[in-house]
N, CA and C atoms as an extended XYZ file, in Angstrom:
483
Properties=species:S:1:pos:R:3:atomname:S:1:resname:S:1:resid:I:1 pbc="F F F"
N       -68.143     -254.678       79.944 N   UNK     1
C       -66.929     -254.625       80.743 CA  UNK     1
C       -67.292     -254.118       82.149 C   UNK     1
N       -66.711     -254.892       83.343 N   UNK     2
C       -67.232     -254.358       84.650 CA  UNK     2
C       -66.666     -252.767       84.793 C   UNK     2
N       -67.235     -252.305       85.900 N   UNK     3
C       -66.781     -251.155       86.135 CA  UNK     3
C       -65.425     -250.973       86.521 C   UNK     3
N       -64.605     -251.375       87.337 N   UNK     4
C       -63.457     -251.647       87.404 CA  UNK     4
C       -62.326     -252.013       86.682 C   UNK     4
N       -62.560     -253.024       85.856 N   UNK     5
C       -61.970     -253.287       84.409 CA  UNK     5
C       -61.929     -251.412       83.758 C   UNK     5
N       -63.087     -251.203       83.704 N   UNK     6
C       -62.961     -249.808       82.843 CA  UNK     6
C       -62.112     -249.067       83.556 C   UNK     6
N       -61.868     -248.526       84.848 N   UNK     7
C       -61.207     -247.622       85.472 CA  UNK     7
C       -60.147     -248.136       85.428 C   UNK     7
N       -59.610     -249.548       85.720 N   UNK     8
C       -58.021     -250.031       85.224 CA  UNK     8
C       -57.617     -249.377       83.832 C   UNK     8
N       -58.523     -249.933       82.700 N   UNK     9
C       -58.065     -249.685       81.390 CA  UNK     9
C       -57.666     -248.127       81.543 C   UNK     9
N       -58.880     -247.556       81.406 N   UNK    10
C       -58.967     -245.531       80.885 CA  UNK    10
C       -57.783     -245.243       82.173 C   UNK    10
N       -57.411     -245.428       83.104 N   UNK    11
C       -56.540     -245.061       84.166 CA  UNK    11
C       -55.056     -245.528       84.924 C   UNK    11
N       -54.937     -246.603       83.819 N   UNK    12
C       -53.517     -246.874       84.651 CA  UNK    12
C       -52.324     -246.900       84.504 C   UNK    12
N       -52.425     -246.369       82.834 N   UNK    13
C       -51.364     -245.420       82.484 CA  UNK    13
C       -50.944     -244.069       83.076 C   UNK    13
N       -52.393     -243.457       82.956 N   UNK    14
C       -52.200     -242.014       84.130 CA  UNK    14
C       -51.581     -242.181       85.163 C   UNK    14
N       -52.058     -242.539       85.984 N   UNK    15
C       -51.343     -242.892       87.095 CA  UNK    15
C       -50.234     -243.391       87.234 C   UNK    15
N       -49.876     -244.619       86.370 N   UNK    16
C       -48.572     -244.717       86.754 CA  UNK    16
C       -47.383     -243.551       86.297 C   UNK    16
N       -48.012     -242.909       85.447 N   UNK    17
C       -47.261     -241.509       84.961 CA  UNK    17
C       -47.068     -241.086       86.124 C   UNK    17
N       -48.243     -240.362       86.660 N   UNK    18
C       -48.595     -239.438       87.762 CA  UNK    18
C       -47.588     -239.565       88.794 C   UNK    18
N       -47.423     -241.059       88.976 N   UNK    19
C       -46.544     -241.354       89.838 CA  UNK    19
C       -45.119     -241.743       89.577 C   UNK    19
N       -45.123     -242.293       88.827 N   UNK    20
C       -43.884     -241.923       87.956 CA  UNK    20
C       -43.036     -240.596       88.382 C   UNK    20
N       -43.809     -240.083       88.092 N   UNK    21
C       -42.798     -238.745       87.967 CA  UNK    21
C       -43.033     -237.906       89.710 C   UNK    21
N       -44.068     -238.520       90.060 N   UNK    22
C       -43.803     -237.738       91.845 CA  UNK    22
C       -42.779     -238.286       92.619 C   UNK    22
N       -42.130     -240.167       92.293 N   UNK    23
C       -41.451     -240.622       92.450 CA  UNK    23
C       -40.138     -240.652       91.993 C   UNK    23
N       -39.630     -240.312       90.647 N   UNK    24
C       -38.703     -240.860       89.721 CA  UNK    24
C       -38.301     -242.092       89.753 C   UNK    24
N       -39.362     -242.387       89.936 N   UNK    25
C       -38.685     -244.241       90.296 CA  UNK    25
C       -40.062     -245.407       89.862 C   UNK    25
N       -39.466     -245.625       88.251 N   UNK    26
C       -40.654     -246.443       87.723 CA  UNK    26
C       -41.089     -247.751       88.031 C   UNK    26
N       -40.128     -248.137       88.614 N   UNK    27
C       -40.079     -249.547       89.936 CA  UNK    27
C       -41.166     -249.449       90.802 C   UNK    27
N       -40.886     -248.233       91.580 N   UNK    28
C       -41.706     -248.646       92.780 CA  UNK    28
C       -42.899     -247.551       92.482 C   UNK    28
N       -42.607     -247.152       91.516 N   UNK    29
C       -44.292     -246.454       90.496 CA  UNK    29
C       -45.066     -247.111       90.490 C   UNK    29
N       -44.780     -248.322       89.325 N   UNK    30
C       -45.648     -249.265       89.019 CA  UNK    30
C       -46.356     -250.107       90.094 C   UNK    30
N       -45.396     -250.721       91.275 N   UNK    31
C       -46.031     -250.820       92.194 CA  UNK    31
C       -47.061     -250.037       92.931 C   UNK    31
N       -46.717     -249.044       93.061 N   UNK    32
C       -47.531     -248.142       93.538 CA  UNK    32
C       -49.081     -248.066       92.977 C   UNK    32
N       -48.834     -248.196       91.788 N   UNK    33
C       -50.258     -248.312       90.530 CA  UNK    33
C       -50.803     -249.655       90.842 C   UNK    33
N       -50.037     -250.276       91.598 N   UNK    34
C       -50.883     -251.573       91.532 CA  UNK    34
C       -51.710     -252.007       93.126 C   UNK    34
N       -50.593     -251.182       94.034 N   UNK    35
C       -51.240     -251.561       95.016 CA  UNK    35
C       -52.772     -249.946       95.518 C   UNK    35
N       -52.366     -249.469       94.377 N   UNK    36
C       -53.680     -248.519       94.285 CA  UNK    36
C       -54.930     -249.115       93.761 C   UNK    36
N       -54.445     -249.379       92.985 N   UNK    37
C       -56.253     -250.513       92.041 CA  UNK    37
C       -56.462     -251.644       92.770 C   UNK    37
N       -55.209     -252.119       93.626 N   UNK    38
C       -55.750     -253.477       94.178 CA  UNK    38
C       -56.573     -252.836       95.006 C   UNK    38
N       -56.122     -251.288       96.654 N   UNK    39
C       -56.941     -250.846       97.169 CA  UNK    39
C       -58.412     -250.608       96.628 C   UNK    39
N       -58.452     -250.148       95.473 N   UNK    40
C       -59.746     -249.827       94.677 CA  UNK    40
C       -60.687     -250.909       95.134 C   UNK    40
N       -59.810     -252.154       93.922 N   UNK    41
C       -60.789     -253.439       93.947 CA  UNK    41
C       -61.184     -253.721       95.136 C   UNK    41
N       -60.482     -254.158       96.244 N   UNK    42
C       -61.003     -254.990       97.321 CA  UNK    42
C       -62.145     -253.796       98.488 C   UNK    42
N       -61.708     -252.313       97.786 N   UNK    43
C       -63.009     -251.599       98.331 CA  UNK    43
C       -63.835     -251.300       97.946 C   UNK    43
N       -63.934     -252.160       97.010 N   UNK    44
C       -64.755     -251.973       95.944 CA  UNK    44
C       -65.501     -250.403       94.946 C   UNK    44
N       -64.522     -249.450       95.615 N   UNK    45
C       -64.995     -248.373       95.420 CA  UNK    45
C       -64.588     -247.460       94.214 C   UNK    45
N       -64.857     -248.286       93.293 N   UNK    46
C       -64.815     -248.200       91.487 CA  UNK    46
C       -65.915     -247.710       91.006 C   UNK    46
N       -67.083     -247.699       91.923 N   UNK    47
C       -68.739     -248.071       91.266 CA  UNK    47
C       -69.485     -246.289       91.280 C   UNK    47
N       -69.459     -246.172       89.852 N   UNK    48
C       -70.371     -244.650       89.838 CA  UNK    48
C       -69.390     -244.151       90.655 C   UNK    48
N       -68.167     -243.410       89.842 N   UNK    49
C       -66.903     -242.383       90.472 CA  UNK    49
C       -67.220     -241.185       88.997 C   UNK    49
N       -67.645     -240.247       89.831 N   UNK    50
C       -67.659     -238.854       88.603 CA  UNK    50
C       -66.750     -238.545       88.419 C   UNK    50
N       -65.510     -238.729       89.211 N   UNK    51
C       -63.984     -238.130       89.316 CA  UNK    51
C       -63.450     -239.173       89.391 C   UNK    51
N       -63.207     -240.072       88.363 N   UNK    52
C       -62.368     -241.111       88.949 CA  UNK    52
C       -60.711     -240.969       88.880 C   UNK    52
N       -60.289     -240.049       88.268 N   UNK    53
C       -58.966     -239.493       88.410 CA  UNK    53
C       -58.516     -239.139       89.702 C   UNK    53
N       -59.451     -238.435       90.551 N   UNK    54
C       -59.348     -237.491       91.937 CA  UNK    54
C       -59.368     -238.763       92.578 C   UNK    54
N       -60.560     -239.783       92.540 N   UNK    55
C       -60.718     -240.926       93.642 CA  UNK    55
C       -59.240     -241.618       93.804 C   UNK    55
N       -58.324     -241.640       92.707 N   UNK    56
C       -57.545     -242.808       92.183 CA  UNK    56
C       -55.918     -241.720       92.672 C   UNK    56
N       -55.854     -240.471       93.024 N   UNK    57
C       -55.027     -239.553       93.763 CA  UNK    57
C       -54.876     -239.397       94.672 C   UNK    57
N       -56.362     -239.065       95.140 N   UNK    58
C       -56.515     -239.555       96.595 CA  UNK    58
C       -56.064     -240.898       97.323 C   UNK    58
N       -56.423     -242.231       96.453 N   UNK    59
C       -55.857     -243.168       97.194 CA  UNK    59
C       -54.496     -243.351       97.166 C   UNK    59
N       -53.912     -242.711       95.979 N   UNK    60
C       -52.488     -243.123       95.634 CA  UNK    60
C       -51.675     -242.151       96.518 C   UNK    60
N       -52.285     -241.062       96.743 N   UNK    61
C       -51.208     -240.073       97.716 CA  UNK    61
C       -50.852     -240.742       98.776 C   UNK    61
N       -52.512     -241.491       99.304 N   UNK    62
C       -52.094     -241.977      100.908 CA  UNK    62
C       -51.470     -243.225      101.040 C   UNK    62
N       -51.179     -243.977       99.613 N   UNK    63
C       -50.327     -244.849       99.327 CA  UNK    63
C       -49.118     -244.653       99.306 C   UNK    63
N       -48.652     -243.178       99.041 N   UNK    64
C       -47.053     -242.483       98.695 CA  UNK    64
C       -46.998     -242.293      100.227 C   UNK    64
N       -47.729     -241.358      100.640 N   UNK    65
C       -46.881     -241.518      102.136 CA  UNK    65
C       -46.793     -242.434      102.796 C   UNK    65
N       -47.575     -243.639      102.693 N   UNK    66
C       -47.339     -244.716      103.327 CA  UNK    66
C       -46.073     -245.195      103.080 C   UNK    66
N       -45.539     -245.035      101.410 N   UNK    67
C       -44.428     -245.749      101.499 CA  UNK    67
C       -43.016     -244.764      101.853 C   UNK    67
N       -43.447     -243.278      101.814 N   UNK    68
C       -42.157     -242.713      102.129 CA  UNK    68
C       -41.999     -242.732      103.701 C   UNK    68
N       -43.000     -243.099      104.492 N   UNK    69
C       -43.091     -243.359      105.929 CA  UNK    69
C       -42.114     -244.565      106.505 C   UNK    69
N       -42.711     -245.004      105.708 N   UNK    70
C       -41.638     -246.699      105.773 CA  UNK    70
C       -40.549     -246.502      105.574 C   UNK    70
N       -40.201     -245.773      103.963 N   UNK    71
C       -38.673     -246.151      104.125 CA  UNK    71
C       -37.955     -245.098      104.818 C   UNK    71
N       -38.755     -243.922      105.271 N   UNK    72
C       -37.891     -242.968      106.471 CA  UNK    72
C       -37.479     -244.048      108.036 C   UNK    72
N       -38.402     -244.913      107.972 N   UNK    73
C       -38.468     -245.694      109.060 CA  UNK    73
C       -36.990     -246.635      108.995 C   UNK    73
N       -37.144     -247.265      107.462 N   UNK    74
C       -36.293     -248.402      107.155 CA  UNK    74
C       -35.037     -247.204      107.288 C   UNK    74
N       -35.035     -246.670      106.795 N   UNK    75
C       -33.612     -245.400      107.173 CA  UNK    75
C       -32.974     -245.460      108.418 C   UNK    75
N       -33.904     -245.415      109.287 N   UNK    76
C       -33.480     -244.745      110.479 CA  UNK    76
C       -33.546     -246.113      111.534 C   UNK    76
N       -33.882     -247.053      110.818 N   UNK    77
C       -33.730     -248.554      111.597 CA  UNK    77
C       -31.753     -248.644      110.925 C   UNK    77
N       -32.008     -249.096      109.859 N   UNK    78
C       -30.750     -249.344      109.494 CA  UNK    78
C       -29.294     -248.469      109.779 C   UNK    78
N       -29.518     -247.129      109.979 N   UNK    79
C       -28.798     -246.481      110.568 CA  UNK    79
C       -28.294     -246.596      112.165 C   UNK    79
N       -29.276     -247.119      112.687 N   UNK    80
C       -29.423     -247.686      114.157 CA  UNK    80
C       -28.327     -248.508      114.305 C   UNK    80
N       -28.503     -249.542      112.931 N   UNK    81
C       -27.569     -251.318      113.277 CA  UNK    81
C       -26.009     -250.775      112.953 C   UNK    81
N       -26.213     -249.365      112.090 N   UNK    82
C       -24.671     -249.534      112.003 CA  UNK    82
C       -23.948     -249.251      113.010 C   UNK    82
N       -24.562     -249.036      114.028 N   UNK    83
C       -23.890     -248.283      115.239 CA  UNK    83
C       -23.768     -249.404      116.283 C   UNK    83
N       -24.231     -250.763      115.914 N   UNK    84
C       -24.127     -252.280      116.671 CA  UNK    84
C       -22.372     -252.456      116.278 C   UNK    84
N       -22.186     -253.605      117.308 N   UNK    85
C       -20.700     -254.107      116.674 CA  UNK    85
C       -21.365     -254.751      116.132 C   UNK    85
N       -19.942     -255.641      115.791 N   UNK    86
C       -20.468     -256.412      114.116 CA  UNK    86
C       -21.137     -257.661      114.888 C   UNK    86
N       -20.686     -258.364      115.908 N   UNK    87
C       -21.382     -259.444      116.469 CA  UNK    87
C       -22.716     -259.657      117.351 C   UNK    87
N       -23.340     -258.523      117.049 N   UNK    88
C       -24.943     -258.076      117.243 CA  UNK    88
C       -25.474     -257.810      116.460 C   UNK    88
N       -24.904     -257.295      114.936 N   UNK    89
C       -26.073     -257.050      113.910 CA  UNK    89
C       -26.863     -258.212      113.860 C   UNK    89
N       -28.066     -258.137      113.641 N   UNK    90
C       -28.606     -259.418      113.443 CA  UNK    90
C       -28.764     -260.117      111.582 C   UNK    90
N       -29.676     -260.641      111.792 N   UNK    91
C       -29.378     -261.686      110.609 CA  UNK    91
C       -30.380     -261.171      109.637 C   UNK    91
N       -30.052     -261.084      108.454 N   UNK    92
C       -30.866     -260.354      107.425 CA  UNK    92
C       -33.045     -260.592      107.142 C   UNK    92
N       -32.796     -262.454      107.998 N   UNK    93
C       -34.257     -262.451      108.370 CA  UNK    93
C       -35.124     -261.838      109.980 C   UNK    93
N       -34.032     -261.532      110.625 N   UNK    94
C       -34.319     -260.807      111.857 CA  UNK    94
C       -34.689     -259.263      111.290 C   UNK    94
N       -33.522     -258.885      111.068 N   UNK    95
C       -34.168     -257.395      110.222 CA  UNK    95
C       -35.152     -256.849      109.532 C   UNK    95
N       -35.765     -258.072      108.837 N   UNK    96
C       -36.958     -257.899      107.990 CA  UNK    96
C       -38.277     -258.280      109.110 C   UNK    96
N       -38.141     -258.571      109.743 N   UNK    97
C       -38.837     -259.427      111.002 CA  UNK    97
C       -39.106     -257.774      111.910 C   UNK    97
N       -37.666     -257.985      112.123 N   UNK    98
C       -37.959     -256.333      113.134 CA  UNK    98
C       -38.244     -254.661      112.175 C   UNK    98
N       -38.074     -254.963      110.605 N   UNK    99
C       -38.603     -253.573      110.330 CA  UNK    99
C       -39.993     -253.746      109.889 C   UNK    99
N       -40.536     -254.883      109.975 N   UNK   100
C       -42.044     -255.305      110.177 CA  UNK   100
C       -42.710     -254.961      111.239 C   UNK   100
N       -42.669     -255.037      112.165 N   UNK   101
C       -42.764     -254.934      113.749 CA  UNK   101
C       -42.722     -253.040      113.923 C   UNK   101
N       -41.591     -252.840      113.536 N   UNK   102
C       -41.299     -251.508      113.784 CA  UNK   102
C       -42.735     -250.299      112.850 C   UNK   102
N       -42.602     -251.608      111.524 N   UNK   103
C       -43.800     -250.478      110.478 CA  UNK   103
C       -45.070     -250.564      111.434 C   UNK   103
N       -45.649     -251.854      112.056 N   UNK   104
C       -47.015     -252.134      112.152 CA  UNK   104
C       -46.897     -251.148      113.601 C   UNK   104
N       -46.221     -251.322      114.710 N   UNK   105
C       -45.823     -250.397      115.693 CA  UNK   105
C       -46.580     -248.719      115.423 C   UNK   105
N       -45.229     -247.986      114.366 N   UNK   106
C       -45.822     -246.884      113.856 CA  UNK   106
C       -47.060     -246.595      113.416 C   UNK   106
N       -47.114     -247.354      112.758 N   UNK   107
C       -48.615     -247.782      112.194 CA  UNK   107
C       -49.631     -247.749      113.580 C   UNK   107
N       -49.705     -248.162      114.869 N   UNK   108
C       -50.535     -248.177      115.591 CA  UNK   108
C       -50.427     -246.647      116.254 C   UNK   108
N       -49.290     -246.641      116.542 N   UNK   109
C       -48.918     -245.181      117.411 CA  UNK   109
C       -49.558     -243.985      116.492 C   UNK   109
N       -49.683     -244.236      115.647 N   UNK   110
C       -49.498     -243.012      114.721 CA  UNK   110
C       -51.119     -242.498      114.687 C   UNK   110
N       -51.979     -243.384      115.241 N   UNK   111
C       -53.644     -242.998      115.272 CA  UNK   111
C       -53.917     -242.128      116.636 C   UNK   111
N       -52.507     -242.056      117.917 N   UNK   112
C       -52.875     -241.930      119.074 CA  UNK   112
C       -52.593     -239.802      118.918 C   UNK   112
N       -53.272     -239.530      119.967 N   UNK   113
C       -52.761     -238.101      119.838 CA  UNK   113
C       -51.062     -237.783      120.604 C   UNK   113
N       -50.602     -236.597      120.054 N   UNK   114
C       -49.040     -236.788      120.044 CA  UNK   114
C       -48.346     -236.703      121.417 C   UNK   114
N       -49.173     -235.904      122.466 N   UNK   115
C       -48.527     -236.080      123.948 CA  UNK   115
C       -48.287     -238.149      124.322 C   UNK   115
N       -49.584     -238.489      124.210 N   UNK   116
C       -49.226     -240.059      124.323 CA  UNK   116
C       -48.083     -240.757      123.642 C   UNK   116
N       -48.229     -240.469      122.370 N   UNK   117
C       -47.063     -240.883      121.511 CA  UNK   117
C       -45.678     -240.317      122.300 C   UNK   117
N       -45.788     -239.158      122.382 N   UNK   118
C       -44.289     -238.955      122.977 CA  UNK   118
C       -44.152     -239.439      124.260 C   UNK   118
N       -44.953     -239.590      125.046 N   UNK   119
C       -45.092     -240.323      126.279 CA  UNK   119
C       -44.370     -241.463      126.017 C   UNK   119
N       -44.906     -242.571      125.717 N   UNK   120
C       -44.800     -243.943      125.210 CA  UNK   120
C       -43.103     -243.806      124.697 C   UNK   120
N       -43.064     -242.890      123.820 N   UNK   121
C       -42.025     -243.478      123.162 CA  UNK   121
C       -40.494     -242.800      124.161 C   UNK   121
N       -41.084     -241.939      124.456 N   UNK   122
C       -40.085     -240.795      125.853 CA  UNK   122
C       -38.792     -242.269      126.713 C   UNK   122
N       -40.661     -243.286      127.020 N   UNK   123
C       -40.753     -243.929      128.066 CA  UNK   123
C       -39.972     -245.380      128.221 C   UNK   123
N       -40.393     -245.806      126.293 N   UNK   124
C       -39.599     -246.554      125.893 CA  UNK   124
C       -38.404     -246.670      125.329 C   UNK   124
N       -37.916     -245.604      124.109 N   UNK   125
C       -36.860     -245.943      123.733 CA  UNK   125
C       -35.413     -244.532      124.523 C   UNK   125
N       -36.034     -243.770      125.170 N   UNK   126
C       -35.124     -242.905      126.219 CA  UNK   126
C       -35.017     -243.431      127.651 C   UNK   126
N       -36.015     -244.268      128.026 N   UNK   127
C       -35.562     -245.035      129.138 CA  UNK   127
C       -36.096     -244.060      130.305 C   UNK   127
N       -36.916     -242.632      129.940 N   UNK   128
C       -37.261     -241.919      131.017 CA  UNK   128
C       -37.869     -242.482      132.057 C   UNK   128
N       -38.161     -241.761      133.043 N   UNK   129
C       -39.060     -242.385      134.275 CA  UNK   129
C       -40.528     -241.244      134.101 C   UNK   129
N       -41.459     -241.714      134.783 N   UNK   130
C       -42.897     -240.791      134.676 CA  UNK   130
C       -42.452     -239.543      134.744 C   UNK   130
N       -41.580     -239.376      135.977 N   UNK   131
C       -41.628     -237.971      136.728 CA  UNK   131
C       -40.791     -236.982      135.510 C   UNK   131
N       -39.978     -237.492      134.733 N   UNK   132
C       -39.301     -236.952      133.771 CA  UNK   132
C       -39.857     -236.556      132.559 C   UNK   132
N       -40.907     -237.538      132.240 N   UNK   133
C       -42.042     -237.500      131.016 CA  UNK   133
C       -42.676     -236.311      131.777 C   UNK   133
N       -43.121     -236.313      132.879 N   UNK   134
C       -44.176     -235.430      133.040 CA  UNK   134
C       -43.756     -234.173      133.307 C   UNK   134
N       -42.212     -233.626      133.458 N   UNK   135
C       -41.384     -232.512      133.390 CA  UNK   135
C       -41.825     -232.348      131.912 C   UNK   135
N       -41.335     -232.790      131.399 N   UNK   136
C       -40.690     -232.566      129.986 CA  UNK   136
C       -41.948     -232.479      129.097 C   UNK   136
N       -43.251     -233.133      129.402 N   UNK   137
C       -44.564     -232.745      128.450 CA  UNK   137
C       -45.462     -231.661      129.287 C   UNK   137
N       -44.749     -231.249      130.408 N   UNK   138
C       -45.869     -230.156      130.939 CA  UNK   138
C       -46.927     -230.435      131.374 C   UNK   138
N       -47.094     -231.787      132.582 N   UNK   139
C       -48.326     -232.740      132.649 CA  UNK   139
C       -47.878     -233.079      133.923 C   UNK   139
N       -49.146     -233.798      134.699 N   UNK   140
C       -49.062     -234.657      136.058 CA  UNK   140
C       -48.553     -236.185      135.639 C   UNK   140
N       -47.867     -236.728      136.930 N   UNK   141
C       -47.283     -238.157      136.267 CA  UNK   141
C       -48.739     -238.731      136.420 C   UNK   141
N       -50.298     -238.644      137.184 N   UNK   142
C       -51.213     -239.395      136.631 CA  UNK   142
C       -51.410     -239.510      135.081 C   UNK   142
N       -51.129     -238.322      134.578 N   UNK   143
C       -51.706     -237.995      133.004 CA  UNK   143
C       -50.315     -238.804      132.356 C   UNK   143
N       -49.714     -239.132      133.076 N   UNK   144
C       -48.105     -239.941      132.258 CA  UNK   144
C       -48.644     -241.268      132.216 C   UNK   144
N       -48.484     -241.660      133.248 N   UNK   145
C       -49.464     -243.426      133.280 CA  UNK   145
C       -50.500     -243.552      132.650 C   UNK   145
N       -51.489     -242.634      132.855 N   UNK   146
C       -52.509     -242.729      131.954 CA  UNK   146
C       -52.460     -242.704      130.214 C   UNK   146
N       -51.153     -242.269      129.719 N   UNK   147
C       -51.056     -241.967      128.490 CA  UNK   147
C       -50.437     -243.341      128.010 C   UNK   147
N       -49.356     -243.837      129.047 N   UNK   148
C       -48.397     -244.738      128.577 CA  UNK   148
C       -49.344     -245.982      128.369 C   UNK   148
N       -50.240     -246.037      129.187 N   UNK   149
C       -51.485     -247.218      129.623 CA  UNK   149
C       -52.121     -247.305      128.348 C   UNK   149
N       -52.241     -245.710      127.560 N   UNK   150
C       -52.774     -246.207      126.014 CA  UNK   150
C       -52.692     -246.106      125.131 C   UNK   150
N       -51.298     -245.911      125.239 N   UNK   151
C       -50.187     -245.954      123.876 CA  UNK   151
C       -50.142     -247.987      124.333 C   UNK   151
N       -49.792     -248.698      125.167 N   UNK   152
C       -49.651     -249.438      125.494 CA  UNK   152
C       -50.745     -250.459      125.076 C   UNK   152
N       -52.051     -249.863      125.317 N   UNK   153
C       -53.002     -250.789      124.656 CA  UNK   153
C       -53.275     -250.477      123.412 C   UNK   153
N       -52.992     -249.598      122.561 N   UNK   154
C       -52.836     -249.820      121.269 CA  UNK   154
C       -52.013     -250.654      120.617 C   UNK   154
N       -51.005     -250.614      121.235 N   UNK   155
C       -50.108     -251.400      120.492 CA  UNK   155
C       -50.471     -252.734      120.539 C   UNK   155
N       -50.897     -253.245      121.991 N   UNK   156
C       -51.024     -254.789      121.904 CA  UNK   156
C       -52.556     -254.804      121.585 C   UNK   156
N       -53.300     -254.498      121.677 N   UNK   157
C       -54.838     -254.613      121.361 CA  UNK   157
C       -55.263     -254.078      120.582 C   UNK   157
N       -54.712     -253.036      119.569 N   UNK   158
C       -54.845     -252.123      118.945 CA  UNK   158
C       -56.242     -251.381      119.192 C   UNK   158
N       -56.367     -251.118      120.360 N   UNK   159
C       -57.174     -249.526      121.063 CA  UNK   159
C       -58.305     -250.118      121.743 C   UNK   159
N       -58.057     -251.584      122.056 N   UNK   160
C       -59.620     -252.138      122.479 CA  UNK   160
C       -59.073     -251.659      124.253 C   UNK   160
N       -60.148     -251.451      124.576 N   UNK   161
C       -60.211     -251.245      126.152 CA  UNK   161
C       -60.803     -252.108      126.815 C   UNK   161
């Protein structure tokens, strides 16, 4: 039996317990168990694990916050639209479109250190101007441009310079 096969078998009841119950929610448990072993498989990093319980926690934790990240996200998107009139909400494939966008977004911002991040986001979704960012983070507006410049190329290049 490959090595992997074995760590599925001896382990994926545990886990989905494990998670099971950090979740209460055997739905998106099981998922969770699955998109953990799929991580495993495709990193292949099944092979000679002395701890394969710890390896398989480790990945699954950073799998849980990934998903409680999201749906704090999906929260606070959808809370957004209720505050649209009704003839701007958009259309249920726009929404899924834009809380895609919004995850991979976070997802980029979230590698940058946090003055940039708040820069960027100060800049974008408060509508500030430099001179206001650079009040408000305790900084020169060079160090404002300079931040927004790479919060900015992360997002579209994801960090290439």
């Amino acid at each position: 039996m490959s090595t992997f096969k074995t760590l599925y078998t001896n382990h994926h009841s545990w886990l989905n317990n494990w998670l099971r119950k950090k979740m209460g929610n055997q739905f998106d448990a099981a998922d969770l168990t699955q998109d953990t072993f799929m991580r495993v498989l495709l990193s292949e990093g099944a092979g000679n694990l002395h701890e394969p319980r710890a390896f398989l926690t480790t990945v699954a934790t950073g799998l849980l916050s990934n998903f409680y990240r999201r749906k704090r996200l999906e929260q606070a998107y959808l809370e957004a639209l209720l505050h649209l009139p009704v003839h701007e909400v958009p259309s249920p494939e726009t929404k899924a479109i834009m809380l895609e966008t919004l995850v991979e977004i976070d997802g980029l911002l979230d590698g940058l250190p946090h003055k940039v991040r708040k820069a960027f986001l100060l800049s974008q979704l408060d509508g500030m101007s430099q001179a206001e960012i650079a009040s408000e983070l305790e900084v020169s507006v060079s160090t404002v441009k300079r931040y927004i410049v790479r919060a900015v190329q992360q997002c579209c290049f994801g960090g290439a310079e």
